[in-house]
Short mmCIF file of N, CA and C in Angstrom, two decimals:
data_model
loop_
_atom_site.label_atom_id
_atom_site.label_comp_id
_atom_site.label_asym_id
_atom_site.label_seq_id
_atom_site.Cartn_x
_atom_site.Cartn_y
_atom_site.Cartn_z
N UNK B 1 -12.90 -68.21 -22.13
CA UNK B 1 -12.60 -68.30 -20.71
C UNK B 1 -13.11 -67.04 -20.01
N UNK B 2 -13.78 -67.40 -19.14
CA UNK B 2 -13.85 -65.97 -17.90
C UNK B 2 -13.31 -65.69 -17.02
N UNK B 3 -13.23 -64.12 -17.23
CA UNK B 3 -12.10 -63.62 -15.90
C UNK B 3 -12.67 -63.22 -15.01
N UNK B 4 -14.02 -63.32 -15.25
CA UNK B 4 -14.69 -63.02 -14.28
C UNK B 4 -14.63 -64.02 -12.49
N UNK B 5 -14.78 -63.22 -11.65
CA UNK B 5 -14.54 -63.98 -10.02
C UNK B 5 -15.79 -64.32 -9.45
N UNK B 6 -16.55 -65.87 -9.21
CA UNK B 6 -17.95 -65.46 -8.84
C UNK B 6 -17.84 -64.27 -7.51
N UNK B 7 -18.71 -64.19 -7.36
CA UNK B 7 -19.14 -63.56 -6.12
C UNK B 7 -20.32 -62.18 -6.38
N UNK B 8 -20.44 -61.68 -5.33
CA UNK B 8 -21.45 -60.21 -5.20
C UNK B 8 -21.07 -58.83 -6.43
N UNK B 9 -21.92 -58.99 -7.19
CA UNK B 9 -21.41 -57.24 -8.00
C UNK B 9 -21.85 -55.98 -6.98
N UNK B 10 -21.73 -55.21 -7.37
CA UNK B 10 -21.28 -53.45 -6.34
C UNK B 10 -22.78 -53.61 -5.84
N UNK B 11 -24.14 -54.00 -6.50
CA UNK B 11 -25.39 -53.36 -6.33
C UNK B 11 -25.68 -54.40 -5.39
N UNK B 12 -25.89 -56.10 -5.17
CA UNK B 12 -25.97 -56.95 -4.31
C UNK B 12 -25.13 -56.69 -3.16
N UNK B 13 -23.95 -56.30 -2.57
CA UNK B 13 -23.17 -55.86 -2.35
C UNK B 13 -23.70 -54.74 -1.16
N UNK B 14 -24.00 -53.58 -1.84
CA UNK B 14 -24.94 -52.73 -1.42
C UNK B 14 -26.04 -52.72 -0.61
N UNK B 15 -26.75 -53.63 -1.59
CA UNK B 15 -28.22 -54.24 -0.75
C UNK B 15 -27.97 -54.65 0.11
N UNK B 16 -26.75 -55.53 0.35
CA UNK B 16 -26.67 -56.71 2.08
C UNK B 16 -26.13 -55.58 2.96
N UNK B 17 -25.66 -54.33 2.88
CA UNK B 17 -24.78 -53.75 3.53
C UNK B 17 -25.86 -52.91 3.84
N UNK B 18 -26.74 -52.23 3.32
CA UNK B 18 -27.88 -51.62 3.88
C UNK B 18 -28.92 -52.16 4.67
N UNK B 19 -29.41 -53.90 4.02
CA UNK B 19 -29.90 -54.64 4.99
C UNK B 19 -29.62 -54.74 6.51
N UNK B 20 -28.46 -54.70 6.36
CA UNK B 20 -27.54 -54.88 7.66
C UNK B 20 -28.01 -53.97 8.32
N UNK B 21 -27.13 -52.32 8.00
CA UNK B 21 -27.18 -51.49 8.83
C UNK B 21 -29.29 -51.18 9.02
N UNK B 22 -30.08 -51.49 8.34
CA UNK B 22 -31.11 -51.11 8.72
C UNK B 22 -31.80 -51.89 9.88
N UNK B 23 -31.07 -53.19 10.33
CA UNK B 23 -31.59 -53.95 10.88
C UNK B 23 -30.99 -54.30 12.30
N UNK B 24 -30.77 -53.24 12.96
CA UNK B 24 -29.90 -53.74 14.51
C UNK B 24 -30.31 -54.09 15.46
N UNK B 25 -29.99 -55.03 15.79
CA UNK B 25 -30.53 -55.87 17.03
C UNK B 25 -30.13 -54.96 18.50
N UNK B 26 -30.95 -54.90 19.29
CA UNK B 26 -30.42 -54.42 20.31
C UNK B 26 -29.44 -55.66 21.32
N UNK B 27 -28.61 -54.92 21.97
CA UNK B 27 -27.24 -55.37 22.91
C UNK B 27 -27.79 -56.30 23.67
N UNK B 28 -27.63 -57.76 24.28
CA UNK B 28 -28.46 -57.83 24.99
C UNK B 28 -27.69 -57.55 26.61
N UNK B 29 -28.56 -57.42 27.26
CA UNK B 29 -28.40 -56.43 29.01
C UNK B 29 -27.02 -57.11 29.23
N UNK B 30 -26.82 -58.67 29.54
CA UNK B 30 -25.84 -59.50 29.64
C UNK B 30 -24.50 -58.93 29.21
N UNK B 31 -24.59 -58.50 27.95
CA UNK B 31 -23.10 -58.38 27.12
C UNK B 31 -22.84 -56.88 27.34
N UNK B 32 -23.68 -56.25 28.17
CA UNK B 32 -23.72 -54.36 27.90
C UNK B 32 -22.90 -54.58 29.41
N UNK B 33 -23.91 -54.96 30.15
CA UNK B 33 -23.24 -55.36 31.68
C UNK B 33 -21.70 -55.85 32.17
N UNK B 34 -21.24 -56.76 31.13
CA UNK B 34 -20.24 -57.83 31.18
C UNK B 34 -18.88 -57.05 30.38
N UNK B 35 -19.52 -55.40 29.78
CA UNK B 35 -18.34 -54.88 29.09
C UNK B 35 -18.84 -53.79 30.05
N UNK B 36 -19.13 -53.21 30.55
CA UNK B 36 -18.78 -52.12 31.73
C UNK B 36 -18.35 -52.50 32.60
N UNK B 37 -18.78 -53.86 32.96
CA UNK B 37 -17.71 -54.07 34.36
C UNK B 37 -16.29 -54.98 34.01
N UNK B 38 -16.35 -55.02 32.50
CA UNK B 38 -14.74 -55.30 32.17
C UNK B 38 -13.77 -54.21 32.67
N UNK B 39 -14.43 -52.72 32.74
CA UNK B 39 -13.51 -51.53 33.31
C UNK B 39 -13.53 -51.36 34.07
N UNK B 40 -14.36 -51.66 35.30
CA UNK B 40 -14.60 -51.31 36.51
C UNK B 40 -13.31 -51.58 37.44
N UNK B 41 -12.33 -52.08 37.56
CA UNK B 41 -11.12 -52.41 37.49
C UNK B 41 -10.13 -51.55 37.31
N UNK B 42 -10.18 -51.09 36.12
CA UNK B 42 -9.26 -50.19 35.69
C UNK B 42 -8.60 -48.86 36.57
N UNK B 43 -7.69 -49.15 36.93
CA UNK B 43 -7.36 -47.66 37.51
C UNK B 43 -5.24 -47.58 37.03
N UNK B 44 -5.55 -45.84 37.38
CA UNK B 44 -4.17 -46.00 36.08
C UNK B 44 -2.79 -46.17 37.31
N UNK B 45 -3.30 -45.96 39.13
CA UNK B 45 -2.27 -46.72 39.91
C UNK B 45 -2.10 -48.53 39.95
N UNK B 46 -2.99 -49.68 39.41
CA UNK B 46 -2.88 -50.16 39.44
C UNK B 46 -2.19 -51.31 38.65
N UNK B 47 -1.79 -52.14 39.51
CA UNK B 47 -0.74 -53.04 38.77
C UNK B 47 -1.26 -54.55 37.97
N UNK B 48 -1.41 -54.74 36.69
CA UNK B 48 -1.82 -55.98 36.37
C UNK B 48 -0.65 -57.55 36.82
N UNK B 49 -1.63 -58.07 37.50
CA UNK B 49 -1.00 -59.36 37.54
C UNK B 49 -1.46 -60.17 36.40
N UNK B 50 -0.81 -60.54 35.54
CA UNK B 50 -0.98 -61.53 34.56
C UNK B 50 -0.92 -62.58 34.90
N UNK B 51 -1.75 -63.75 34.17
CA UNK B 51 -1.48 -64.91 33.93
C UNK B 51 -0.39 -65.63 33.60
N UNK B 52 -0.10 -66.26 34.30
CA UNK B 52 1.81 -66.84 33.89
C UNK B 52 1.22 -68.29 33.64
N UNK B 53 0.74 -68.83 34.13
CA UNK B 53 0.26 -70.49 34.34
C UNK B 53 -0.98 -70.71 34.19
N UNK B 54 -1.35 -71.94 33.72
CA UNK B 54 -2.75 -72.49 34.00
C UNK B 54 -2.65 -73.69 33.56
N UNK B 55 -2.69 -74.63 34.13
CA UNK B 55 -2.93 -76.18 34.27
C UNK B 55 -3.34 -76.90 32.87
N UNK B 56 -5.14 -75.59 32.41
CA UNK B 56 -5.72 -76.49 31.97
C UNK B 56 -4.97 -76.40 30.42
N UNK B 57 -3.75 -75.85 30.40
CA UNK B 57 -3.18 -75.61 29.59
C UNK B 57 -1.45 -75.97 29.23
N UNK B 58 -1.52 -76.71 30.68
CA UNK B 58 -0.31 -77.50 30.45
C UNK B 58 -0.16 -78.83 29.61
N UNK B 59 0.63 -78.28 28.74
CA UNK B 59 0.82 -79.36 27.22
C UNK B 59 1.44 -80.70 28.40
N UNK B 60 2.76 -81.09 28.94
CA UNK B 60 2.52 -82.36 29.55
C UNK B 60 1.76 -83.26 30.46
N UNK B 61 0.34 -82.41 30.88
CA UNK B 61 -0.77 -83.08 31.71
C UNK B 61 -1.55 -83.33 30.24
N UNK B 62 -2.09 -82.56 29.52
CA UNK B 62 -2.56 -82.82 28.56
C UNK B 62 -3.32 -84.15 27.89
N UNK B 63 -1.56 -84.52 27.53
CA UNK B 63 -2.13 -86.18 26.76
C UNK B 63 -1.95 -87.25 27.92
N UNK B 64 -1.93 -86.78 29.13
CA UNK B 64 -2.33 -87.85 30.86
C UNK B 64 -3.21 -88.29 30.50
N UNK B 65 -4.75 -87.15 30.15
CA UNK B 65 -6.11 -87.39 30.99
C UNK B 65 -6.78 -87.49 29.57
N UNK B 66 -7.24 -88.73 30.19
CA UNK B 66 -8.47 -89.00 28.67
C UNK B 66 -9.56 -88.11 28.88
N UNK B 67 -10.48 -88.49 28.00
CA UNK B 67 -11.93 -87.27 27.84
C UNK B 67 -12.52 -87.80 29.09
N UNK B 68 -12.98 -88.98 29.83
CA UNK B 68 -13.61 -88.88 31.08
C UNK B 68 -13.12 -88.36 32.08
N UNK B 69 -11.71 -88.27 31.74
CA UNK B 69 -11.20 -87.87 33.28
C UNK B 69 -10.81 -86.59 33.41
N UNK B 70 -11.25 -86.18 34.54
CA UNK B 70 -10.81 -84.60 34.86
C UNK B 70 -9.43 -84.93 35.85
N UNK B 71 -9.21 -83.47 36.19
CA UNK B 71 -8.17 -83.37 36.71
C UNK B 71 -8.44 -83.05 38.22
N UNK B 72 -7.80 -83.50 39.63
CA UNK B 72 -8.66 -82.94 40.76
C UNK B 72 -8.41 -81.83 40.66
N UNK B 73 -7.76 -80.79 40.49
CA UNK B 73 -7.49 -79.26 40.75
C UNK B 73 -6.64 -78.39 39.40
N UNK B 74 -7.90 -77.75 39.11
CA UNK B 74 -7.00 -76.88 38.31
C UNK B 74 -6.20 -75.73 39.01
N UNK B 75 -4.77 -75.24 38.64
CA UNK B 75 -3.75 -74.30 39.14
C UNK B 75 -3.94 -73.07 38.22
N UNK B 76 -3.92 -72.15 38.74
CA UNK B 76 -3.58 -70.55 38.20
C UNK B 76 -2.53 -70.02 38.62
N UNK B 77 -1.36 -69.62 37.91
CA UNK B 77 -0.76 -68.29 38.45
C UNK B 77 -1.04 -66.54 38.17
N UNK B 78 -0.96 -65.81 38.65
CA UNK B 78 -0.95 -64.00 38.43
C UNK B 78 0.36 -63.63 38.58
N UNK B 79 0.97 -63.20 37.90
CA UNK B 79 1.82 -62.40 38.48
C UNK B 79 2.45 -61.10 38.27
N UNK B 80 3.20 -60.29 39.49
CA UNK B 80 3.23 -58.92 39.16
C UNK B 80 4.52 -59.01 39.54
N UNK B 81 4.90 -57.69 39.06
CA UNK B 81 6.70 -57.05 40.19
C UNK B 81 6.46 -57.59 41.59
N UNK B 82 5.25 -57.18 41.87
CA UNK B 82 5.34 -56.76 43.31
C UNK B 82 4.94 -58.51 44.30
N UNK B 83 3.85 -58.91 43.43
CA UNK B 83 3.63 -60.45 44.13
C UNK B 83 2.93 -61.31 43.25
N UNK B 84 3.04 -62.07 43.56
CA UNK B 84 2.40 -63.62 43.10
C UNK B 84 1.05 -64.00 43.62
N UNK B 85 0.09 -64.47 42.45
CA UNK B 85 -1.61 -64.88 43.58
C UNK B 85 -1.46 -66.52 42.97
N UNK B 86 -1.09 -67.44 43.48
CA UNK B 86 -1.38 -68.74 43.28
C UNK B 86 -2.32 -69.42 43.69
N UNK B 87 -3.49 -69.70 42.75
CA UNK B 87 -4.78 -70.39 42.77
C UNK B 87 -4.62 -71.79 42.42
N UNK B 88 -5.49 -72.56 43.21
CA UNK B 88 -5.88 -73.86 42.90
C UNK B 88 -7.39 -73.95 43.11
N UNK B 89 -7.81 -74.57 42.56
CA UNK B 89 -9.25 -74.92 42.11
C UNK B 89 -9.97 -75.88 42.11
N UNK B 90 -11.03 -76.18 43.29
CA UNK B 90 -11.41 -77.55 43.67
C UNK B 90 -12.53 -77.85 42.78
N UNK B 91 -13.25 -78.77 43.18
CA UNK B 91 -14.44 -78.52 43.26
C UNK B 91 -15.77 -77.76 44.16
N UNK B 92 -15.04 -77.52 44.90
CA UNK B 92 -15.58 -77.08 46.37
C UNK B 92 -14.88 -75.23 46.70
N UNK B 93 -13.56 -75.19 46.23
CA UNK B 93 -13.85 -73.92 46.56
C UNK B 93 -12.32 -73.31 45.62
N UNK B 94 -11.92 -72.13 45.74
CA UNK B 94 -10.69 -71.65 45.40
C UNK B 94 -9.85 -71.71 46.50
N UNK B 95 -8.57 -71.87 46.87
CA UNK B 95 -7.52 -72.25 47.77
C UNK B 95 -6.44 -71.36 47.18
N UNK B 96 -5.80 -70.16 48.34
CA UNK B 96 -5.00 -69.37 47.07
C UNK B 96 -3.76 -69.38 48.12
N UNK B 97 -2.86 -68.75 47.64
CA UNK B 97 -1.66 -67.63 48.30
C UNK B 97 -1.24 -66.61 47.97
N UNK B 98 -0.60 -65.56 48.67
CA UNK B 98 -0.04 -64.40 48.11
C UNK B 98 1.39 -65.02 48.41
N UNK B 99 2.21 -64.63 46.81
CA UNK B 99 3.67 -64.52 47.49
C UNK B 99 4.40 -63.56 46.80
N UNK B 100 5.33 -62.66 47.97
CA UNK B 100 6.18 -63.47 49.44
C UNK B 100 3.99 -63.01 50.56
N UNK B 101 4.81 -63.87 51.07
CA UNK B 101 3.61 -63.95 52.05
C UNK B 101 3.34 -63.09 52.93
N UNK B 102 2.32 -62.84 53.48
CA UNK B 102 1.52 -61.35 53.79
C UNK B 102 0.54 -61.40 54.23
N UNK B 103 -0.54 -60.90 55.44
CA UNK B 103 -1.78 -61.06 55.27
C UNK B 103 -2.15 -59.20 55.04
N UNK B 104 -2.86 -59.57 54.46
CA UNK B 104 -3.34 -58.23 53.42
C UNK B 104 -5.53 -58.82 53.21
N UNK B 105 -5.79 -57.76 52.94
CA UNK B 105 -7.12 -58.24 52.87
C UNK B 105 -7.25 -58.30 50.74
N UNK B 106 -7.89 -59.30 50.58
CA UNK B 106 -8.08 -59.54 49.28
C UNK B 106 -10.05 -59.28 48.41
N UNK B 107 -10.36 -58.60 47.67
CA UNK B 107 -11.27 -57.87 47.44
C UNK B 107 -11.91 -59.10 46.14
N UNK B 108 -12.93 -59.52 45.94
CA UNK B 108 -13.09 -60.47 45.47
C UNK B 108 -14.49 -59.84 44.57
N UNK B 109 -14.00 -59.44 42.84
CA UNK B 109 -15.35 -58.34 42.64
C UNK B 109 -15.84 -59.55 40.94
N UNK B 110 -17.14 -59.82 41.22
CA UNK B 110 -17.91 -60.91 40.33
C UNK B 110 -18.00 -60.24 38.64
N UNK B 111 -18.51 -60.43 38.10
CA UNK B 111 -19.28 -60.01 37.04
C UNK B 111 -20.53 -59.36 36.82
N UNK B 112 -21.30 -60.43 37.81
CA UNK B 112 -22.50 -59.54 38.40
C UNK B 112 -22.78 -58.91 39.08
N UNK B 113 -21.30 -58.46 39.69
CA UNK B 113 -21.30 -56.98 40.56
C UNK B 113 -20.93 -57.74 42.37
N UNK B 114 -21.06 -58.41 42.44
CA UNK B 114 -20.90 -59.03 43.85
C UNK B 114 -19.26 -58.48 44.24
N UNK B 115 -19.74 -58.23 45.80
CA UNK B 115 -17.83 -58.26 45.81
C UNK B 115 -18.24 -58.49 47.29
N UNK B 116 -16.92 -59.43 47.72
CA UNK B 116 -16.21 -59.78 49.22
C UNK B 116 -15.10 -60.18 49.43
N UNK B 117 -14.87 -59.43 50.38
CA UNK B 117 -12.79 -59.80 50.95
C UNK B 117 -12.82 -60.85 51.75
N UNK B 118 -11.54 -61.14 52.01
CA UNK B 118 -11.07 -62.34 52.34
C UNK B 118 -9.52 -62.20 52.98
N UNK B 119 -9.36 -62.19 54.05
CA UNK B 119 -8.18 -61.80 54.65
C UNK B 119 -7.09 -63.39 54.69
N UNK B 120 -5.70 -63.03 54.21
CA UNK B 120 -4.74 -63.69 53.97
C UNK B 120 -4.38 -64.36 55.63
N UNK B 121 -3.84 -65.05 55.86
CA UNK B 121 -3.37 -65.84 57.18
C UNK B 121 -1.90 -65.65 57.23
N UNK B 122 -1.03 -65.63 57.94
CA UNK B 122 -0.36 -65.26 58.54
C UNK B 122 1.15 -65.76 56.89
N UNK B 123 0.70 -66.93 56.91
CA UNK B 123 1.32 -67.58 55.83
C UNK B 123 0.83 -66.87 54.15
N UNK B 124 0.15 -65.89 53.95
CA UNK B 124 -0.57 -65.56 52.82
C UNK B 124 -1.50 -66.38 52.28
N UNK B 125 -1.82 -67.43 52.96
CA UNK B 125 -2.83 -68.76 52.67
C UNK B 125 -4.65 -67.66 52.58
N UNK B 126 -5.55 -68.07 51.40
CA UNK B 126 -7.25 -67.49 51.97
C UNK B 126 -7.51 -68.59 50.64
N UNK B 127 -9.26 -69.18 50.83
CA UNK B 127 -10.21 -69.74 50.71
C UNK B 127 -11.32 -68.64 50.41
N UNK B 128 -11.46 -68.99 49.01
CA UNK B 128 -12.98 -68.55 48.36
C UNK B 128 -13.96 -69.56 48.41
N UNK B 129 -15.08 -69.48 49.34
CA UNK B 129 -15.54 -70.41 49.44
C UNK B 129 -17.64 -70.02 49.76
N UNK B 130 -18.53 -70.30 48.70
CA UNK B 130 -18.15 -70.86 47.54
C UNK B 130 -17.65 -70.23 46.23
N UNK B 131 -17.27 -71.01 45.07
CA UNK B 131 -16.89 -70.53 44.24
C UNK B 131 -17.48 -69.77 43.43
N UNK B 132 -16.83 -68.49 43.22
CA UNK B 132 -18.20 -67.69 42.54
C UNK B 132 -18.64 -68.25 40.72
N UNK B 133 -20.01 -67.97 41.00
CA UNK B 133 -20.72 -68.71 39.72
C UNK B 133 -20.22 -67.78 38.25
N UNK B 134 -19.66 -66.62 38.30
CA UNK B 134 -19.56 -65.91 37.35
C UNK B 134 -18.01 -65.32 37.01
N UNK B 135 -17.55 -64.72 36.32
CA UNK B 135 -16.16 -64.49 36.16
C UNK B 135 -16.00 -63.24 37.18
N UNK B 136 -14.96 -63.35 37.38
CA UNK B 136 -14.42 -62.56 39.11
C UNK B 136 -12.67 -62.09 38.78
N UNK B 137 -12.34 -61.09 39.53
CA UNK B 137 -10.71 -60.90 39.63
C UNK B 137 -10.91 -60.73 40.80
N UNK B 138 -9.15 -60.61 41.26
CA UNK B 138 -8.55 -60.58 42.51
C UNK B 138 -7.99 -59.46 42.34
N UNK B 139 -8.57 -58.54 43.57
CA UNK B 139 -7.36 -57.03 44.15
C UNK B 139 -6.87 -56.82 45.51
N UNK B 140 -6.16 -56.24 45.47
CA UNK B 140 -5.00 -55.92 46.80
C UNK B 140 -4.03 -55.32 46.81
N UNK B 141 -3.96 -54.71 48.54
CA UNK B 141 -3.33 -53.57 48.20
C UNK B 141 -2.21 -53.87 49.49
N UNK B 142 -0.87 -53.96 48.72
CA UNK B 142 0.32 -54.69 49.62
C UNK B 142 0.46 -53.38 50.53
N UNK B 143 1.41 -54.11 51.15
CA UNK B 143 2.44 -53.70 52.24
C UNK B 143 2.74 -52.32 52.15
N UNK B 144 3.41 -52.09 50.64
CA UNK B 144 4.63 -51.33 50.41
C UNK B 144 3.35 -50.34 49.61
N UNK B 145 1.99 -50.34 49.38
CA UNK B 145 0.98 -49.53 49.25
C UNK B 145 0.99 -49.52 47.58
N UNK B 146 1.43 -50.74 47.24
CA UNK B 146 0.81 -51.01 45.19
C UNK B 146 -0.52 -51.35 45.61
N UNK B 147 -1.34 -51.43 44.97
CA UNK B 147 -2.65 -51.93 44.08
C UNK B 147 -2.03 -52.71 43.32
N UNK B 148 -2.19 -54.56 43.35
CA UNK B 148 -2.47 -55.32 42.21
C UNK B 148 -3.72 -55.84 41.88
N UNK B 149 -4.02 -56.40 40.57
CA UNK B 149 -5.00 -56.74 40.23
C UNK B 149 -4.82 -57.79 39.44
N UNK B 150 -5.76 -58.89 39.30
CA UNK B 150 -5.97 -59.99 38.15
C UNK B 150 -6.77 -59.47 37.38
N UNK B 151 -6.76 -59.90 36.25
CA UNK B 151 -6.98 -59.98 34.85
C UNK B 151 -8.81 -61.01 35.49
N UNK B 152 -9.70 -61.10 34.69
CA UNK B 152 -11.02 -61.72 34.88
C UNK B 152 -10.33 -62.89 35.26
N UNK B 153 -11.47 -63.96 35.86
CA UNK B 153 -10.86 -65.10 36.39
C UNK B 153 -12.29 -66.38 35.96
N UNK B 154 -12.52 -67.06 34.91
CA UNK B 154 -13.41 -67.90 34.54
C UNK B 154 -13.35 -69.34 34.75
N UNK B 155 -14.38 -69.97 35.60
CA UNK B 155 -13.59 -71.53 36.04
C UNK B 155 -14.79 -72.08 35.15
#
């Protein structure tokens, strides 16, 4: 009987691990780009609004919708201490609110670097319109002078 385990001895082993490191592909621009402006965000006054909700992840809509059928609107929630960003998601555009309600101007910054605000209505009601093609967060800076922020935002 052998006790032996197939697999790689120390010297094959070796060889793939040197192969490796001799052979590095460069980053491509896309993924170098898409992790610097993962930080661009970052600041140590600001407040993360997390994800509390998302539709496309609600277990009782779930087994509703067969594979042809979509859903008309996917829902997002964020949320912080300080407020709530409730997204819905058309086909046509983003439809949001701040709550408690507020108009505050809202800073709208892409992946590929794009950014534009969007001022809240009296009700905290604003429209992204159109929808941006690339992953995006939401910032703003309340009343009471927090900075919140979303987490990336991918439709």
């Amino acid at each position: 009987m052998d006790d032996q385990k197939p697999g790689w001895d120390d010297d094959e082993l070796m060889a793939e691990l040197a192969l490796a490191l001799r052979a590095p592909g460069e980053v491509p621009l896309e993924f170098a780009e898409a992790g610097q402006l993962a930080f661009t965000w970052l600041s140590i006054d600001d407040e993360l609004a997390e994800l509390t909700y998302d539709s496309a992840y609600d277990g009782d809509r779930a087994g509703t919708l067969t594979r042809d059928e979509s859903a008309p609107l996917r829902a997002l929630t964020y949320s912080s201490p300080e407020l709530t960003f409730e997204l819905e998601i058309t086909d046509e555009a983003v439809h949001g609110q701040i709550v408690p309600c507020q108009v505050l101007d809202i800073q709208v910054l892409t992946l590929s670097g794009e950014e534009l605000v969007v001022t809240t209505d009296q009700v905290g009601c604003f429209t992204l319109r159109p929808i941006p093609r690339t992953p995006f967060y939401l910032r703003c800076h309340t009343a009471v002078g927090i900075d919140v922020v979303t987490n990336w935002i991918a439709i």
